[in-house]
PDB file of C-alpha atoms in Angstrom:
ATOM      1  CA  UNK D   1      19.970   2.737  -2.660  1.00 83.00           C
ATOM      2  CA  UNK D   2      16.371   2.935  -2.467  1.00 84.00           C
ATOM      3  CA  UNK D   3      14.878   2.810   1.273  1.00 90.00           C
ATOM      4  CA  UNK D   4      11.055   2.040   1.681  1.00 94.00           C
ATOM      5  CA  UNK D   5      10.003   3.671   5.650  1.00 93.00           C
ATOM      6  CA  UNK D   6       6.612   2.397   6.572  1.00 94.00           C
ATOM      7  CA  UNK D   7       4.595   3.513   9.904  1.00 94.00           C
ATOM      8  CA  UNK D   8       1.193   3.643  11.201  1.00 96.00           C
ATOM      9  CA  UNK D   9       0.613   0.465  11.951  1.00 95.00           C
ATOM     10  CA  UNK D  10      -1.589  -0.701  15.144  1.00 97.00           C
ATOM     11  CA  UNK D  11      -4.551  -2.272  17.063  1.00 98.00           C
ATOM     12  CA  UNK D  12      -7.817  -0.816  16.275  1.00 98.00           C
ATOM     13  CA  UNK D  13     -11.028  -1.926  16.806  1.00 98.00           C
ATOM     14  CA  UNK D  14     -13.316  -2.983  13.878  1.00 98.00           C
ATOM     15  CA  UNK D  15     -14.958   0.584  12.606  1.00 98.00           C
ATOM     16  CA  UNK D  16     -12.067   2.437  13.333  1.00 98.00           C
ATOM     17  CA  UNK D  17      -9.529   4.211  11.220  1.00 98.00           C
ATOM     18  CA  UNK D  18      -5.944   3.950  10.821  1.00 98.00           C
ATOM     19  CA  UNK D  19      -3.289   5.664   8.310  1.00 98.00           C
ATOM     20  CA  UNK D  20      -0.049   3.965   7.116  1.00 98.00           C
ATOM     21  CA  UNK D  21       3.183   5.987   6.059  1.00 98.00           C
ATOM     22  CA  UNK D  22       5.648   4.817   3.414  1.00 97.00           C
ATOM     23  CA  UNK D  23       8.165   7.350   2.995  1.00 96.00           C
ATOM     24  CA  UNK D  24      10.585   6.220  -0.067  1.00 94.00           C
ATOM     25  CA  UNK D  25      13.657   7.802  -1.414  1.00 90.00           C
ATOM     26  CA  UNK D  26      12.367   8.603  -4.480  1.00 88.00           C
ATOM     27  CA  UNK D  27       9.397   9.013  -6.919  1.00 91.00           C
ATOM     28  CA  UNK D  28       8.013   5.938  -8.264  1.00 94.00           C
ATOM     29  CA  UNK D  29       4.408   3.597  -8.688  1.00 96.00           C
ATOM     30  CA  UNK D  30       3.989   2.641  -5.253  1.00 97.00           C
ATOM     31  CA  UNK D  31       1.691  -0.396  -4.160  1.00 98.00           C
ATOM     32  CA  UNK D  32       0.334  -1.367  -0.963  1.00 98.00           C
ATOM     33  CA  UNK D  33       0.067  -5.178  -0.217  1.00 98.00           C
ATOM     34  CA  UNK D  34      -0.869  -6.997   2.764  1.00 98.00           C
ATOM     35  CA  UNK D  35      -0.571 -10.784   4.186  1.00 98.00           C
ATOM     36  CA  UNK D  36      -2.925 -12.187   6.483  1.00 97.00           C
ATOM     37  CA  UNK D  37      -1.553 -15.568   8.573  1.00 93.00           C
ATOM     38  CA  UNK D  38      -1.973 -18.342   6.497  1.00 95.00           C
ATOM     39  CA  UNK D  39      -2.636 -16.468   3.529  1.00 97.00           C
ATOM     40  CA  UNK D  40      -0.590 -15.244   0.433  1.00 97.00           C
ATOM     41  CA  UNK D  41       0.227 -11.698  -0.254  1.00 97.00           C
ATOM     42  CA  UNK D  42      -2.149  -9.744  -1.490  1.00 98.00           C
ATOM     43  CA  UNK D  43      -2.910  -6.648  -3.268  1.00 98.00           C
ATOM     44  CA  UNK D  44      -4.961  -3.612  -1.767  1.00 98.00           C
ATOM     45  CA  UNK D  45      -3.985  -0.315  -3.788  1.00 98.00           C
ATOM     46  CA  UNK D  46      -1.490   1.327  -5.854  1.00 98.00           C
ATOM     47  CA  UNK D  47      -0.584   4.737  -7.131  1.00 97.00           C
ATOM     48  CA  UNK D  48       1.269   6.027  -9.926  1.00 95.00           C
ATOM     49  CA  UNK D  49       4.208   8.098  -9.699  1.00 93.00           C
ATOM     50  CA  UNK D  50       2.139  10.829 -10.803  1.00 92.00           C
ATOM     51  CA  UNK D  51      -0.731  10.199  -8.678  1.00 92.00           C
ATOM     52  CA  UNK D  52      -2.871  10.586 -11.718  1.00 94.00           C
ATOM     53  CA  UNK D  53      -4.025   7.178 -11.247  1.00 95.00           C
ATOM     54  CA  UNK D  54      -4.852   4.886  -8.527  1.00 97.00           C
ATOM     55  CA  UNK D  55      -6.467   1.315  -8.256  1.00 97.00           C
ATOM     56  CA  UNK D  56      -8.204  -0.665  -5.688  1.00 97.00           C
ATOM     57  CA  UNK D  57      -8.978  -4.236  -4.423  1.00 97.00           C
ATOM     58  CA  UNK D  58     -12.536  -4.520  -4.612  1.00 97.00           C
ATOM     59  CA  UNK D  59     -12.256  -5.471  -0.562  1.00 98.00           C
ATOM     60  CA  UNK D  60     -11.152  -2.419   0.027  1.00 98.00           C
ATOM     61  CA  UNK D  61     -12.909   0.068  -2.450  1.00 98.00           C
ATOM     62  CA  UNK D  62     -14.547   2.568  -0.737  1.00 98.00           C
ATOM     63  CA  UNK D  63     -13.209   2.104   2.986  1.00 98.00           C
ATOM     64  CA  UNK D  64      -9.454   2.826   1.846  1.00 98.00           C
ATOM     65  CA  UNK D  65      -7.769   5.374  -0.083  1.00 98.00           C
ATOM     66  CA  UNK D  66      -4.242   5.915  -1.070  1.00 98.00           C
ATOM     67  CA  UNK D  67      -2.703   9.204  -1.780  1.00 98.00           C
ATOM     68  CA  UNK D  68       1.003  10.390  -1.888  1.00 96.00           C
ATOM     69  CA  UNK D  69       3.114  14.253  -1.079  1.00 95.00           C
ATOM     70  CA  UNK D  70       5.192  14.469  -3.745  1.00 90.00           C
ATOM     71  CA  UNK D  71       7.331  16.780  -2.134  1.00 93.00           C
ATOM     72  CA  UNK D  72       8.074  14.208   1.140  1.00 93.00           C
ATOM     73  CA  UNK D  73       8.300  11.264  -1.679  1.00 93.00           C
ATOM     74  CA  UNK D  74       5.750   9.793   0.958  1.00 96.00           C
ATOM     75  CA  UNK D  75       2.607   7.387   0.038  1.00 97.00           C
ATOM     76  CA  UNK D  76      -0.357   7.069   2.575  1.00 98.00           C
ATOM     77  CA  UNK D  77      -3.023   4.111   3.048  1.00 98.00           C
ATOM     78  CA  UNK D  78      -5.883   5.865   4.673  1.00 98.00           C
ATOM     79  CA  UNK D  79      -8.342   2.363   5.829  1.00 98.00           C
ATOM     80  CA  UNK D  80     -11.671   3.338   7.100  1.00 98.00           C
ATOM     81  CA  UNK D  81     -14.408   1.336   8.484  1.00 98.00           C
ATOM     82  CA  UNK D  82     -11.818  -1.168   9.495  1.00 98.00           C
ATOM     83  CA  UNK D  83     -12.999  -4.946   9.758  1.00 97.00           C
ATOM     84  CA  UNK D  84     -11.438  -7.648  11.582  1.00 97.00           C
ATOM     85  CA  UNK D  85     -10.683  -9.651   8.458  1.00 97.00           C
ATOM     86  CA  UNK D  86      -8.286  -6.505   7.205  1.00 98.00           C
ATOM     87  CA  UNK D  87      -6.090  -8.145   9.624  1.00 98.00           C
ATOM     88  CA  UNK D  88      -2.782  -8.569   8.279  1.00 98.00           C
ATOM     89  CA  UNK D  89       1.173  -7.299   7.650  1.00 98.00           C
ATOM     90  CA  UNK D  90       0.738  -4.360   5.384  1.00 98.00           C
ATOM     91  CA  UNK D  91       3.715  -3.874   2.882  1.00 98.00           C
ATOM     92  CA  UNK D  92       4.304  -1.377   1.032  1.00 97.00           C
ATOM     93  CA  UNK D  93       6.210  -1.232  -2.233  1.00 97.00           C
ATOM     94  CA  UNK D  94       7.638   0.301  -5.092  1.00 97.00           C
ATOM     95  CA  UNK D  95       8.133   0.146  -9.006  1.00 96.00           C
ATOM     96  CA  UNK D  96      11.889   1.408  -9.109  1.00 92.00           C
ATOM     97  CA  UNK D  97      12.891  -0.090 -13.001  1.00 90.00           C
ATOM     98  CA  UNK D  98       9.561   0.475 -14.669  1.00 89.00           C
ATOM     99  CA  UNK D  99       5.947   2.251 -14.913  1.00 90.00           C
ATOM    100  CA  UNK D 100       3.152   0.009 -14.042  1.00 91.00           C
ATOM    101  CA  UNK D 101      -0.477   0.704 -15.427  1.00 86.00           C
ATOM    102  CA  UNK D 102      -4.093  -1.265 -15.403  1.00 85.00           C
ATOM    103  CA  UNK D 103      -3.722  -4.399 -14.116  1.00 88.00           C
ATOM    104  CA  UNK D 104       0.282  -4.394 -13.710  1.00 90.00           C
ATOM    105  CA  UNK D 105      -0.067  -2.320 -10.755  1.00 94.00           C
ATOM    106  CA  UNK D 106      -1.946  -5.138  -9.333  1.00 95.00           C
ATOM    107  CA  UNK D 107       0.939  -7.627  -9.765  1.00 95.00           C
ATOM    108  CA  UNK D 108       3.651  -8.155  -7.008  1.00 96.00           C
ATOM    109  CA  UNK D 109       5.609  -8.631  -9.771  1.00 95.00           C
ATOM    110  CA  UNK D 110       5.863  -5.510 -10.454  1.00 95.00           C
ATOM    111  CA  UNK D 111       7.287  -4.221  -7.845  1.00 97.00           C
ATOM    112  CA  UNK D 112      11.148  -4.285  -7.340  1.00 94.00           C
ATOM    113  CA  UNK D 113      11.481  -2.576  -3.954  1.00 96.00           C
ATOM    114  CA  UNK D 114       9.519  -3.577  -0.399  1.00 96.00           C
ATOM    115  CA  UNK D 115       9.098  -2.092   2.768  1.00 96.00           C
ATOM    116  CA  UNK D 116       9.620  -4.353   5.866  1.00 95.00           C
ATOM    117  CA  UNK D 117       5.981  -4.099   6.633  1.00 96.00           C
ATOM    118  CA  UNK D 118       3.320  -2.951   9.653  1.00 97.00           C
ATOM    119  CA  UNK D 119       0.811  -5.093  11.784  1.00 97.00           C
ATOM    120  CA  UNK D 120      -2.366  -3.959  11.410  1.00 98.00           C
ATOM    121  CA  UNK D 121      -4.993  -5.612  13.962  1.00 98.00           C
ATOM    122  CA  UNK D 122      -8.455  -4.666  14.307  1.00 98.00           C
ATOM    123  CA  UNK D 123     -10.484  -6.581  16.934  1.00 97.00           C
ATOM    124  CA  UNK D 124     -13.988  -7.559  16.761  1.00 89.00           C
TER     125      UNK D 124
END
């Protein structure tokens, strides 16, 4: 049964830095999502099982990067330059039935397997 681990979560104020953990049971596309109160879910980056390729909400491009160890089947959301409106539950998720590339990786649809998410808060 495939287990999605997530960490890192916290408060943090706006500038800062924070990195979240997903630690899966396997090798697969991963995604990171996250939902803001009173918002729908929304995408913020993905990576492929090979971590060849990776993609990137424009909110987030250049402030956040994701990465992944292979050899801890582990994914990582490094956010930068924080801002109070990245405020949100961050989920992460992963691809277990197919490969997702371009704009699939995008799509929660995609993604067959989710973490139980991490608060992230960053005050103004």
């Amino acid at each position: 049964q495939v287990q999605l681990v997530e960490s890192g979560g916290g408060l943090v104020q706006a500038g800062g830095s924070l990195r979240l953990s997903c630690a899966a049971s396997g090798r697969y596309d991963m995604g990171w999502f996250r939902q803001a109160p009173g918002k729908d879910r929304e995408f913020v980056a993905a990576i492929t099982w090979s971590a060849r390729s990776t993609y990137y909400a424009e909110s987030v491009k250049g402030r956040f990067a994701i990465s992944r160890d292979s050899a801890k089947n582990t994914v990582y959301l490094r956010m930068n330059s924080l801002k109070s409106e990245d405020t949100a539950v961050y989920y992460c998720a992963a691809s277990i039935w197919s490969y997702c590339s371009g704009i699939g990786c995008r799509d929660e649809n995609q993604y067959d397997k989710w973490g139980q998410g991490t608060q992230v808060t960053v005050s103004s």
